Short mmCIF file of C-alpha atoms in Angstrom, two decimals:
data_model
loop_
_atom_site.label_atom_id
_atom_site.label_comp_id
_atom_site.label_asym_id
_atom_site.label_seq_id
_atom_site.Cartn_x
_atom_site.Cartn_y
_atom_site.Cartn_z
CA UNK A 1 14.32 -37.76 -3.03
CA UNK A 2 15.25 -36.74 0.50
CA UNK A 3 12.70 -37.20 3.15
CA UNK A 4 9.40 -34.96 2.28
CA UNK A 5 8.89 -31.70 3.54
CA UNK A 6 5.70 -30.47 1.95
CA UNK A 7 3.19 -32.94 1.29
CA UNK A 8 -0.18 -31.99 -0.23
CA UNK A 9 -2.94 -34.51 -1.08
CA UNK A 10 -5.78 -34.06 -3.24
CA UNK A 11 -5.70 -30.29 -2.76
CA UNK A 12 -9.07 -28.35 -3.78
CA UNK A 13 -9.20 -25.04 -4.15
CA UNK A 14 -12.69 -23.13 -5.54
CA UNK A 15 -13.75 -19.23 -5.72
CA UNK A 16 -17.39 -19.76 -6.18
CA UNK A 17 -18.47 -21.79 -9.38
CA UNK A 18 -14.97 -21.20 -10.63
CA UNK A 19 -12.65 -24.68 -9.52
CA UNK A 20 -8.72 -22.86 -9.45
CA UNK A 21 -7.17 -26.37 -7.76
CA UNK A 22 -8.89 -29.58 -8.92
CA UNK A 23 -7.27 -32.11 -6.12
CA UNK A 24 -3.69 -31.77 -6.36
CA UNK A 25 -0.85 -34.14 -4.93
CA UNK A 26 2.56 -33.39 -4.52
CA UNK A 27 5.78 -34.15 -2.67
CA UNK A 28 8.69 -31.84 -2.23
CA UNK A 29 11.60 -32.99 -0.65
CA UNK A 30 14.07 -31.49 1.44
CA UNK A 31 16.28 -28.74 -0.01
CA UNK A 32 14.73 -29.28 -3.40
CA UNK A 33 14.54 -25.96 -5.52
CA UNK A 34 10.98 -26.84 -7.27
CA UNK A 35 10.03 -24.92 -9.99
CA UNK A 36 6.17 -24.31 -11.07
CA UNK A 37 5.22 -23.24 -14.24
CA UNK A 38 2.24 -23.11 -16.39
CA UNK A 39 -0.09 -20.72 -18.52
CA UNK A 40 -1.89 -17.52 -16.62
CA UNK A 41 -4.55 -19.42 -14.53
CA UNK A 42 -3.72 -22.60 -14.75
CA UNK A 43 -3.51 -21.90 -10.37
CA UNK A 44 -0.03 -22.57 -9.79
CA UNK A 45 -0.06 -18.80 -7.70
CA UNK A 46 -2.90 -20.44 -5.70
CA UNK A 47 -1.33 -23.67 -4.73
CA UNK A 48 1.84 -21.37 -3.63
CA UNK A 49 -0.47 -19.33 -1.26
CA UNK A 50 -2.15 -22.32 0.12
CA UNK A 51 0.81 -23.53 1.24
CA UNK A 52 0.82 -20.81 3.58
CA UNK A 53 -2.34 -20.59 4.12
CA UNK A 54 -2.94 -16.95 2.09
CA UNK A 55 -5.47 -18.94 0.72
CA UNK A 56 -8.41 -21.22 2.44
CA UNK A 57 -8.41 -24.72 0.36
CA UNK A 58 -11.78 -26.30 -0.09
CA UNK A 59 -10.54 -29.88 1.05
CA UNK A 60 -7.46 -32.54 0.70
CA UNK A 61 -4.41 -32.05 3.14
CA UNK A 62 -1.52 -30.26 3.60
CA UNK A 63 1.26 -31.01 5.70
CA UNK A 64 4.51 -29.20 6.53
CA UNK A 65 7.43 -31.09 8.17
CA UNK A 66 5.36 -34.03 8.85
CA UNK A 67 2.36 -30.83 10.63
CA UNK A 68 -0.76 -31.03 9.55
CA UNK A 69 -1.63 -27.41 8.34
CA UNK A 70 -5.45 -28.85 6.52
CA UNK A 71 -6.39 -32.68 6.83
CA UNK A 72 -8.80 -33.50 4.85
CA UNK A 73 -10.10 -30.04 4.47
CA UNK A 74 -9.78 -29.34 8.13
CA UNK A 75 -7.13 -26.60 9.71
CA UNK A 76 -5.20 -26.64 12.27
CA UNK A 77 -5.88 -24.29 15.22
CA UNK A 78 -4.76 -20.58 14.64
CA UNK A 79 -1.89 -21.22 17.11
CA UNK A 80 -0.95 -24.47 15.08
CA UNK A 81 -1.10 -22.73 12.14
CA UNK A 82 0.85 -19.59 12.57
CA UNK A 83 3.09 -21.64 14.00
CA UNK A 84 3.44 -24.27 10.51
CA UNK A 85 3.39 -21.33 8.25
CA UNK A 86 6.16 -19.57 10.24
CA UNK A 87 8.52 -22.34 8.83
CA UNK A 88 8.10 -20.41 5.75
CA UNK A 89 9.15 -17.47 4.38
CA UNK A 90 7.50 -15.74 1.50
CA UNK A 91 8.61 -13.48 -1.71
CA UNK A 92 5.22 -11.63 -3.66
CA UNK A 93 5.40 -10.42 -7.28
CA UNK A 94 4.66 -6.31 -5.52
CA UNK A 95 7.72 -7.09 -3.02
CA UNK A 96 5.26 -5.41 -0.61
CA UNK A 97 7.59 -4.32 1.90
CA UNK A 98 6.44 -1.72 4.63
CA UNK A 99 7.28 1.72 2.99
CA UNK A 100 7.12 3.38 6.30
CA UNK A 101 10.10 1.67 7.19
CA UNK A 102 13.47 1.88 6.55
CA UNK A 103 15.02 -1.41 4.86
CA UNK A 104 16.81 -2.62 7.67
CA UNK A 105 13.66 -1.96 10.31
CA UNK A 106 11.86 -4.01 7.61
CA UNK A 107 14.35 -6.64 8.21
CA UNK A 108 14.04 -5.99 12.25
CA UNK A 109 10.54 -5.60 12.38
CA UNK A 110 8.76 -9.37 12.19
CA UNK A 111 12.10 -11.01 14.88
CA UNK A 112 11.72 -8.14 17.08
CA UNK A 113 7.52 -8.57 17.29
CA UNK A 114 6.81 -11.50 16.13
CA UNK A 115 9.69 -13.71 17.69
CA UNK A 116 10.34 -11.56 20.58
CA UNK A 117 13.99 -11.22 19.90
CA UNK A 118 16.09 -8.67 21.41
CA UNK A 119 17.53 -5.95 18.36
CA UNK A 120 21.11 -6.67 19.68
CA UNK A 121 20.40 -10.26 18.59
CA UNK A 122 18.88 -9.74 15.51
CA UNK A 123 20.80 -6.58 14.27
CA UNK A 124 24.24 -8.31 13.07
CA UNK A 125 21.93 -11.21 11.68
CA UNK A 126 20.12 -8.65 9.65
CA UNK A 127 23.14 -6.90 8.32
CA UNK A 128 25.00 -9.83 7.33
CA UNK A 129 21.43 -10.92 4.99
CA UNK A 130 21.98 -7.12 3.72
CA UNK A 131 25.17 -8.14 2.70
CA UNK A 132 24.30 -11.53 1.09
CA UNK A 133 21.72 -9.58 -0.84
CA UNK A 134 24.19 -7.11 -1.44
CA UNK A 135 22.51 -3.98 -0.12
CA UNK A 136 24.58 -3.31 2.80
CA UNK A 137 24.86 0.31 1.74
CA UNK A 138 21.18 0.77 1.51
CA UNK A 139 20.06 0.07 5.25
CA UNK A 140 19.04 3.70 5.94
CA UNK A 141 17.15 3.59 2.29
CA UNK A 142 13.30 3.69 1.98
CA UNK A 143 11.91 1.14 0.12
CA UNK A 144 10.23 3.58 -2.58
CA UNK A 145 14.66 5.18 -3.14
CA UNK A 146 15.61 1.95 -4.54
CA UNK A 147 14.94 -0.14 -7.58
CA UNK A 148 12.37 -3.09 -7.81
CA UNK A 149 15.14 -5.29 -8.46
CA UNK A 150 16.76 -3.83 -4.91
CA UNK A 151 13.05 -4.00 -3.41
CA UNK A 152 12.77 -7.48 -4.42
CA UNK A 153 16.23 -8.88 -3.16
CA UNK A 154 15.20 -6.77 0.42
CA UNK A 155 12.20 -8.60 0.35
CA UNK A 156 14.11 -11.69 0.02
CA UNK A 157 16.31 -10.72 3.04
CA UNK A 158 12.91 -9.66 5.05
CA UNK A 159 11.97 -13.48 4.49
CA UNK A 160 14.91 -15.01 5.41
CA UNK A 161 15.58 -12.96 8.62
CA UNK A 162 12.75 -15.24 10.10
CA UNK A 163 14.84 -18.09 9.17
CA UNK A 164 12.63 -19.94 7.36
CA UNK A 165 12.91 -23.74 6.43
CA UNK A 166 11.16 -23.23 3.30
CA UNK A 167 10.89 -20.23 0.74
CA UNK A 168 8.00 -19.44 -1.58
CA UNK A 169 8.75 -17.35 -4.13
CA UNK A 170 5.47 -16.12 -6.27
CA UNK A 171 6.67 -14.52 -9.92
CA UNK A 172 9.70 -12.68 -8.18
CA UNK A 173 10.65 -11.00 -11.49
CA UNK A 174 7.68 -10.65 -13.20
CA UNK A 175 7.08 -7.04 -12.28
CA UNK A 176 11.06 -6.00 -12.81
CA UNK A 177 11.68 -4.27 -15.87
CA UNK A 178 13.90 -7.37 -17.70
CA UNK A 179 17.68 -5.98 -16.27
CA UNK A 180 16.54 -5.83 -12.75
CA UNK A 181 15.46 -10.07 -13.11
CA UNK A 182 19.53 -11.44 -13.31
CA UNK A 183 20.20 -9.37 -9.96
CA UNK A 184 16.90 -11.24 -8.17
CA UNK A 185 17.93 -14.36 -9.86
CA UNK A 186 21.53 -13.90 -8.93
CA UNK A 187 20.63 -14.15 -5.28
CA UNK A 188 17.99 -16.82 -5.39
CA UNK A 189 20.74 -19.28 -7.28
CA UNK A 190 23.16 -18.25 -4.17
CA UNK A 191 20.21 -19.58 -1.85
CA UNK A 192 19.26 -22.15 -4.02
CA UNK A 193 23.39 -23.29 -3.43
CA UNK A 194 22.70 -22.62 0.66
CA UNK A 195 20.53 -25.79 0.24
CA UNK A 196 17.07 -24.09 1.18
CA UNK A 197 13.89 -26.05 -0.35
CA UNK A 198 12.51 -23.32 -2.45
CA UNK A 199 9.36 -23.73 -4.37
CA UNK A 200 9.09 -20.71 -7.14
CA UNK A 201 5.98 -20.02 -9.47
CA UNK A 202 8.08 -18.54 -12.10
CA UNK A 203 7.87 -17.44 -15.92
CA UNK A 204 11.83 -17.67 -15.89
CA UNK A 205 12.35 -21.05 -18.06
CA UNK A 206 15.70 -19.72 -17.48
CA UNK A 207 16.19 -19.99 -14.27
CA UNK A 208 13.37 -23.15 -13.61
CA UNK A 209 16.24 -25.05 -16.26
CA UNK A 210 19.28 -24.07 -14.68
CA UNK A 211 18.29 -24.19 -10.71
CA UNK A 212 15.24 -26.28 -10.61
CA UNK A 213 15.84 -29.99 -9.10
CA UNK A 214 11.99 -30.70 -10.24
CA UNK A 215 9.90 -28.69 -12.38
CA UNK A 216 5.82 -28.86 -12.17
CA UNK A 217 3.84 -27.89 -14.46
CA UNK A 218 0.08 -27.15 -14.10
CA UNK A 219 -2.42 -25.96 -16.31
CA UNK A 220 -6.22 -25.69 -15.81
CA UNK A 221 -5.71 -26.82 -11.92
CA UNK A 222 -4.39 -29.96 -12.26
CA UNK A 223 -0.26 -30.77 -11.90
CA UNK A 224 -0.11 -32.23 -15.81
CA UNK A 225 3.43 -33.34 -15.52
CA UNK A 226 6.28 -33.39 -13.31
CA UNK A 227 10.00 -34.34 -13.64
CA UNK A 228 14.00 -32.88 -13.71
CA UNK A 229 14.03 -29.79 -16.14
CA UNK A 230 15.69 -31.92 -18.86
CA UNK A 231 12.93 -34.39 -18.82
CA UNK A 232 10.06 -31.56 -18.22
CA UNK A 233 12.04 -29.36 -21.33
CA UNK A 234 13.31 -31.80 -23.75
CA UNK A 235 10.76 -34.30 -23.34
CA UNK A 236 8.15 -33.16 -23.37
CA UNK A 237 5.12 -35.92 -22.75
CA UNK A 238 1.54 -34.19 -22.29
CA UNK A 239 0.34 -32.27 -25.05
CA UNK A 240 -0.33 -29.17 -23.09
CA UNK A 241 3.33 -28.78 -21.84
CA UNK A 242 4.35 -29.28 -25.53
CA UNK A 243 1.81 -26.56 -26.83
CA UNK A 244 3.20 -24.35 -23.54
CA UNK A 245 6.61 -24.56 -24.53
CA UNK A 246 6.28 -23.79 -28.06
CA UNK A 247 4.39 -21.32 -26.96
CA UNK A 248 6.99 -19.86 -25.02
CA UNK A 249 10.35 -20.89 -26.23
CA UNK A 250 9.19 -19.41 -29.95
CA UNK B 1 -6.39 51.67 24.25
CA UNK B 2 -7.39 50.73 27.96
CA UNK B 3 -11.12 49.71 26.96
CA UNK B 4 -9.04 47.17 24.70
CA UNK B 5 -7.22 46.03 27.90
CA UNK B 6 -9.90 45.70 29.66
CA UNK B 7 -11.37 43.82 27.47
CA UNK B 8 -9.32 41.27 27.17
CA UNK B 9 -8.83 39.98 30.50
CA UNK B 10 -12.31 38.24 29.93
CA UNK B 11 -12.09 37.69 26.24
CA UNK B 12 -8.59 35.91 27.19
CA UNK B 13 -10.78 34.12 29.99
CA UNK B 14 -12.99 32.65 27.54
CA UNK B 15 -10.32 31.72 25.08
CA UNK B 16 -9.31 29.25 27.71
CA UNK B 17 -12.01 27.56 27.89
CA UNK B 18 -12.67 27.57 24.08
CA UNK B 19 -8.84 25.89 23.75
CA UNK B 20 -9.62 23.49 26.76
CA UNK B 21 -12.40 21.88 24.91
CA UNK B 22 -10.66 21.96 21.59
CA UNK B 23 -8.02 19.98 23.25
CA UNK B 24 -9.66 17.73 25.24
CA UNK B 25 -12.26 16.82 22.52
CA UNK B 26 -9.24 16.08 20.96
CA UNK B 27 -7.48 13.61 22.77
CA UNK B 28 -10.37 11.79 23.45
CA UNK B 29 -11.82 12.08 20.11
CA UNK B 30 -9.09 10.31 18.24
CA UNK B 31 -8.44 7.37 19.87
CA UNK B 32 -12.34 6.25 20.55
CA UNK B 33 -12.60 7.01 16.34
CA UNK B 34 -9.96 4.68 16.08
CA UNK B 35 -11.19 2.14 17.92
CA UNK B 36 -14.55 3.01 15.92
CA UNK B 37 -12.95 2.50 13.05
CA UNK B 38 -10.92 -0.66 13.97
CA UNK B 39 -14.48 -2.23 15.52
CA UNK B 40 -16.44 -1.33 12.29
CA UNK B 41 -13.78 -3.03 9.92
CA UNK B 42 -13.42 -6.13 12.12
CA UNK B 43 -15.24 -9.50 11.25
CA UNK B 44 -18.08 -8.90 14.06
CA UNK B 45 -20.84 -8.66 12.31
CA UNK B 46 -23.10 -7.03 15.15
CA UNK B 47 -19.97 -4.55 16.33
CA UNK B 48 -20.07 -3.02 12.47
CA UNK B 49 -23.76 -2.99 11.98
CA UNK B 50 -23.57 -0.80 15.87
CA UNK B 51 -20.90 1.47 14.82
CA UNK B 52 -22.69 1.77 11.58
CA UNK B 53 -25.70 3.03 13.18
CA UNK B 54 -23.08 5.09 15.84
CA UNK B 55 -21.81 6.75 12.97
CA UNK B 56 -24.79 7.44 11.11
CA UNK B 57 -26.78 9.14 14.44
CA UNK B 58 -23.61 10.97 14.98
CA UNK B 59 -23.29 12.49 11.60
CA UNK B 60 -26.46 12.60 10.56
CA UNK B 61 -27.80 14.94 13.68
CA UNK B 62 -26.81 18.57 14.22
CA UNK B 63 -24.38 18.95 17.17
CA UNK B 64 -25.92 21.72 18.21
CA UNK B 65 -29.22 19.47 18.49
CA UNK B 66 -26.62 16.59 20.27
CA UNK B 67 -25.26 19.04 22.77
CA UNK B 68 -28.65 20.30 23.56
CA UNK B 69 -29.99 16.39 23.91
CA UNK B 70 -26.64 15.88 26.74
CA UNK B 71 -27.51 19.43 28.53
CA UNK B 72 -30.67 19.41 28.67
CA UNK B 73 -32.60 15.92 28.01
CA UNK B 74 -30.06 13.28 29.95
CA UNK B 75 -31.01 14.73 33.25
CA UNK B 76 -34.80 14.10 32.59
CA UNK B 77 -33.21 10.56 31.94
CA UNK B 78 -31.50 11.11 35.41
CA UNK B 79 -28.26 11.73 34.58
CA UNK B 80 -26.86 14.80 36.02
CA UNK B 81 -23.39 16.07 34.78
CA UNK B 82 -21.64 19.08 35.17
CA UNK B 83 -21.84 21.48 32.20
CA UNK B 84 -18.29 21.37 30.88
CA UNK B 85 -18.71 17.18 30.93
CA UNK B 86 -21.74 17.74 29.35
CA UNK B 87 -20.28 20.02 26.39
CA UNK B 88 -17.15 17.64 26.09
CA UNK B 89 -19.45 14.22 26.42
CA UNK B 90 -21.28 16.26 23.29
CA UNK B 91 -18.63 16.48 20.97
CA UNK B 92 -16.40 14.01 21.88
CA UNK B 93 -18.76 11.26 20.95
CA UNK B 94 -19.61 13.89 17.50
CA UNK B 95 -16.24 13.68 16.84
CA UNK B 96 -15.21 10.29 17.54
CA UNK B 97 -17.85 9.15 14.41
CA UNK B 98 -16.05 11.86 12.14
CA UNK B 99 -12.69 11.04 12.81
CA UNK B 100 -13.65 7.11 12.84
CA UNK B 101 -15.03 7.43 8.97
CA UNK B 102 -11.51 9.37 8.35
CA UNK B 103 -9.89 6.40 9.56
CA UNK B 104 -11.59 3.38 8.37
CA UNK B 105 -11.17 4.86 4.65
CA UNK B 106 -7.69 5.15 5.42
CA UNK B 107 -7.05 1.93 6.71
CA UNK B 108 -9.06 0.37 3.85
CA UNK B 109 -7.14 2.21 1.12
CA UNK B 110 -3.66 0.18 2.85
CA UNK B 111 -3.20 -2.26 -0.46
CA UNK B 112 -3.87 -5.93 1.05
CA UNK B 113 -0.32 -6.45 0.32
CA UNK B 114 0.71 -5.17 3.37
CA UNK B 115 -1.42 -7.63 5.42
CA UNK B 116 -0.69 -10.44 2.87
CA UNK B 117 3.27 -9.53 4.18
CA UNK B 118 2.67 -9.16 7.49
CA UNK B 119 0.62 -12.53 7.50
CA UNK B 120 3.39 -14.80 5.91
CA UNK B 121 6.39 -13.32 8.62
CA UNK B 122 3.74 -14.52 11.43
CA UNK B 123 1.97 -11.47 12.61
CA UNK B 124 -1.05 -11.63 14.30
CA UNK B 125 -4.31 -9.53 13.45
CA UNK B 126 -3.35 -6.72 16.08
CA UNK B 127 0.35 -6.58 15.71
CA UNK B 128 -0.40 -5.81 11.70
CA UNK B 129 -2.90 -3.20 12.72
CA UNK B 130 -0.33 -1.67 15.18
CA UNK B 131 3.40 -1.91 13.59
CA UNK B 132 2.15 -2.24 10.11
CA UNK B 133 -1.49 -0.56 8.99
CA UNK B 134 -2.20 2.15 11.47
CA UNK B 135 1.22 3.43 11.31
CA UNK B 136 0.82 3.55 7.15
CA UNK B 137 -2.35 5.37 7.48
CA UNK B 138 -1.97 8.13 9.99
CA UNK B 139 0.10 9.65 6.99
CA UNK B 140 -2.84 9.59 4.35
CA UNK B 141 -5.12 10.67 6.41
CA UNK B 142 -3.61 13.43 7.86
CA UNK B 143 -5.18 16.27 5.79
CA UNK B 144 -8.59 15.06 6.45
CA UNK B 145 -7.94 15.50 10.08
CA UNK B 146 -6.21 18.57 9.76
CA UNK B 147 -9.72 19.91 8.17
CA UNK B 148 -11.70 18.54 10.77
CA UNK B 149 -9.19 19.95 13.82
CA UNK B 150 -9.49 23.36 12.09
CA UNK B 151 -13.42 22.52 11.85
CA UNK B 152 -13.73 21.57 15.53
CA UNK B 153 -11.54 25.05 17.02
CA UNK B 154 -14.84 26.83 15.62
CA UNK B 155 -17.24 24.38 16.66
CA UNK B 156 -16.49 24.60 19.66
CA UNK B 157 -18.56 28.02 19.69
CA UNK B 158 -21.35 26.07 19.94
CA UNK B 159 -21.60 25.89 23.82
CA UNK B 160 -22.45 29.23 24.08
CA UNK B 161 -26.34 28.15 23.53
CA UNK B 162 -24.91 26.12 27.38
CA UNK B 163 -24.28 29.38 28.88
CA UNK B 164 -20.65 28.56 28.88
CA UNK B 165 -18.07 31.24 28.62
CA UNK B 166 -16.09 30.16 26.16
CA UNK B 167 -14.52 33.20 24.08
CA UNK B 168 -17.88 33.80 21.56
CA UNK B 169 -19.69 34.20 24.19
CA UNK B 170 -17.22 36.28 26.48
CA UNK B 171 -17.06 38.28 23.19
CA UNK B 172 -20.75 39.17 22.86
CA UNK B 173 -21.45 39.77 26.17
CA UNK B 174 -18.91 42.61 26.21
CA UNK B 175 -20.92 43.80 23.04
CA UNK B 176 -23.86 43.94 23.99
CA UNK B 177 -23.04 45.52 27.33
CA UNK B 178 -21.39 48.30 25.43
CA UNK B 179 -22.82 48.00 22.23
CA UNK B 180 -18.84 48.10 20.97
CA UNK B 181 -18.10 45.59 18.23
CA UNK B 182 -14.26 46.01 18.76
CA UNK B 183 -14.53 42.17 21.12
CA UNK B 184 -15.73 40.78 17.77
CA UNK B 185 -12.93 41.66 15.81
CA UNK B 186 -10.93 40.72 18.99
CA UNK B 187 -12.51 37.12 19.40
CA UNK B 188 -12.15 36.81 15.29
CA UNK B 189 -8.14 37.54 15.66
CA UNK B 190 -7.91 34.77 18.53
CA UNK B 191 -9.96 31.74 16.64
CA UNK B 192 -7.36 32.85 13.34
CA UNK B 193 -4.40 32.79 15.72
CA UNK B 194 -5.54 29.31 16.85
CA UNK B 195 -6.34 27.72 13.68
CA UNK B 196 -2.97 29.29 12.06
CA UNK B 197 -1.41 26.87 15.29
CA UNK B 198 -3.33 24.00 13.74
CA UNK B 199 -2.38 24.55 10.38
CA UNK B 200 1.07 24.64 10.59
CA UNK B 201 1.00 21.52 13.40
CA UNK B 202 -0.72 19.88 10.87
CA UNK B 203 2.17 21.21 8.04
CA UNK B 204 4.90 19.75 10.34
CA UNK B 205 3.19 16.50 10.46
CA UNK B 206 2.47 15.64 6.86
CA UNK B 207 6.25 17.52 6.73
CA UNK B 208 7.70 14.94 9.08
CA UNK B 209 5.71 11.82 7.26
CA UNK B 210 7.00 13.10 3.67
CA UNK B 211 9.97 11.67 4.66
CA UNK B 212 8.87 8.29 2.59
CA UNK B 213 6.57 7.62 0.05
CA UNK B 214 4.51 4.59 -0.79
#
């Protein structure tokens, strides 16, 4: 493995009575494409939105290139922080762009106000993601005109205008009707060959197979195995993983 | 024909005053219930439970009863102002806690999506509220506004009971000097003409915000 990027250790994660993370460790390397998979609840959406702090853990540490977001259950300062998560960029299931924008001022919008830049700077940055994306036609479009598969793949663009180190993907596809998910997978796989470290919660066994370096899988909060997809797919070791891919490969 | 003329030149006297307050309450109004609204969402505790209370004085009083309390009872308190700053002190601060409920629904009915996006490409609290929340709400709430800016052209009636000479009162003055009802009708035609204006402002707006849907 390359040097580590994201490092989490003993991760805890709680609402209430109800324990979502129960200590997790992990190390993702450098330009790894990590895939997480698992039942519904088994918290693998939580430990993607601790990363970036969208969730508050309960204790352990998490550190981003070598940063300390949490140690040992303690955050960094809200300067610090901002700062650590800014590395990463970040893809939701509801693509939640800003529908009072147009898609390229959703692209604009976080460099110009967040990193000060100036929109001569940022504008031929922003239309070349368009056209990686391929929705160079669609930069006077409102979110709500296009498709969710053209949503999500703006989204994706939104993310990466901040040039992020690291992209978090949570269930991309799992709110596209099923021919909308090859288009969204289409352009992760073209990042995924750009060398970013992506980690992606996914259902796609699909895509965790064919793009995944490492695939986790957790169920009931704890990270029950963890290898290469052939190892994780055709070898199955822990019971639950076998029982999950019957499950899902029937 | 000439009695109408004659008429109006007060009549049109007081409908200046009657649109001065309207738009001054206005422009003052909006932005404090803003900041209401922002203060009563935020994570103070104490600012909420205040605004709460604000709010609950505000619109739980009679404004007629609140612009007789600034008229008449602040200067036993020693506080002397003149009678238009009185009348505009009045329903500004009415206002504000109207529009501030308007806006604090609207901003809580933004799905936390929006702030969950905002977070993760490294905004900060107030630069979500600004670029990302406010903007998104101004267009639901705009025909809950438009109902209270239609609301507040009449209100503003009210000062007559301040001997002020807005148009209701230049109107019935007139009548019952000459026990004609004609500056009725008159004064009726003007506070129609006016709200019309708001209504089709208020058209234009939710017009111009159509242009994209959520």
């Amino acid at each position: 493995m390359n040097e580590a990027i994201i490092k989490m250790e003993n991760v805890k994660k709680s609402y209430g009575e109800l324990e979502v993370l129960k200590g997790i460790t992990l190390e993702l390397g450098r330009g790894e494409v990590v895939a997480i998979i698992g039942p519904s609840g088994s918290g693998k959406s939580t430990l993607l939105r601790c990363l970036n702090r969208l969730e508050v853990v309960n204790g352990g540490s998490i550190s981003i290139e070598n940063n300390y977001l949490v140690k040992d259950g303690e955050y960094a300062s809200a300067v610090e922080s901002r700062k650590i998560c800014g590395k990463m960029g970040m893809v939701f299931q509801q693509f939640n762009l800003f529908p009072h924008m147009t898609v390229l001022e959703n692209l604009l919008e976080a460099p110009l106000v967040v990193k000060k830049q100036s929109r001569e700077e940022i504008m031929p940055i922003a239309l070349e993601l368009l056209a990686k994306v391929g929705l160079d036609d669609k930069a006077n479009a409102y979110p709500n005109q296009l498709s969710g598969g053209q949503q999500q793949r703006v989204a994706i663009a939104r993310a990466l205008a901040m040039s992020p180190d690291i992209m978090l993907f949570d269930e991309p596809t799992s709110s596209l009707d099923p021919e909308l998910t090859g288009e969204v997978l289409k352009t992760m796989r073209n990042l995924a060959d750009g060398n970013m470290t992506m980690v992606v919660v996914t259902h796609e066994m699909g895509f965790a197979r064919e793009v995944a370096k490492k695939v986790i899988f957790m169920s009931d909060g704890i990270v029950q195995e963890q290898g290469t997809p052939d190892a994780i797919f055709d070898n199955p070791k822990n019971e639950r993983l076998q029982i999950f891919l019957q499950s899902i490969l029937r | 024909m000439d009695e109408i003329l004659r008429m109006m030149v007060p009549l049109l006297e007081g409908c200046r005053i009657t649109v001065a307050l309207f738009a001054v309450t206005l422009c003052l109004s909006i932005p404090f219930g803003l900041l209401l609204a922002l203060a009563r969402i935020s994570d103070i505790k104490p600012l909420n439970m205040a605004v709460e209370f604000y709010n609950w004085i505000m619109r739980g009083t009679p404004l007629m009863l609140q612009l007789l309390f600034v008229y008449f009872a602040l200067p036993a308190f020693g506080i002397r102002l003149p009678d238009v700053t009185s009348a505009l002190l009045a329903f500004v601060l009415n206002y504000a806690a109207y529009f501030a409920e308007i806006f604090r629904a609207g901003i809580q009915s933004i799905p936390k999506g929006q702030y969950e996006a905002a977070k993760t490409l490294g905004f900060t609290y107030v630069q979500t509220m600004r670029r990302i929340i406010v903007p998104q709400m101004i267009k639901r709430v705009l025909p809950p506004i438009g109902n209270e800016t239609i609301t507040l052209v009449k209100d503003t009636s009210l000062v007559y009971v301040l001997a002020m000479n807005d148009l209701l009162r230049a109107a019935r003055t007139i009548v019952q000097r000459e026990f004609d009802m004609t500056p009725f009708f008159i004064a009726a035609c003007f506070y129609l003409v006016m709200t019309f204006g708001v209504t089709r402002v208020f058209n234009w707006l939710e017009k111009h915000y159509a242009r994209y849907e959520e």
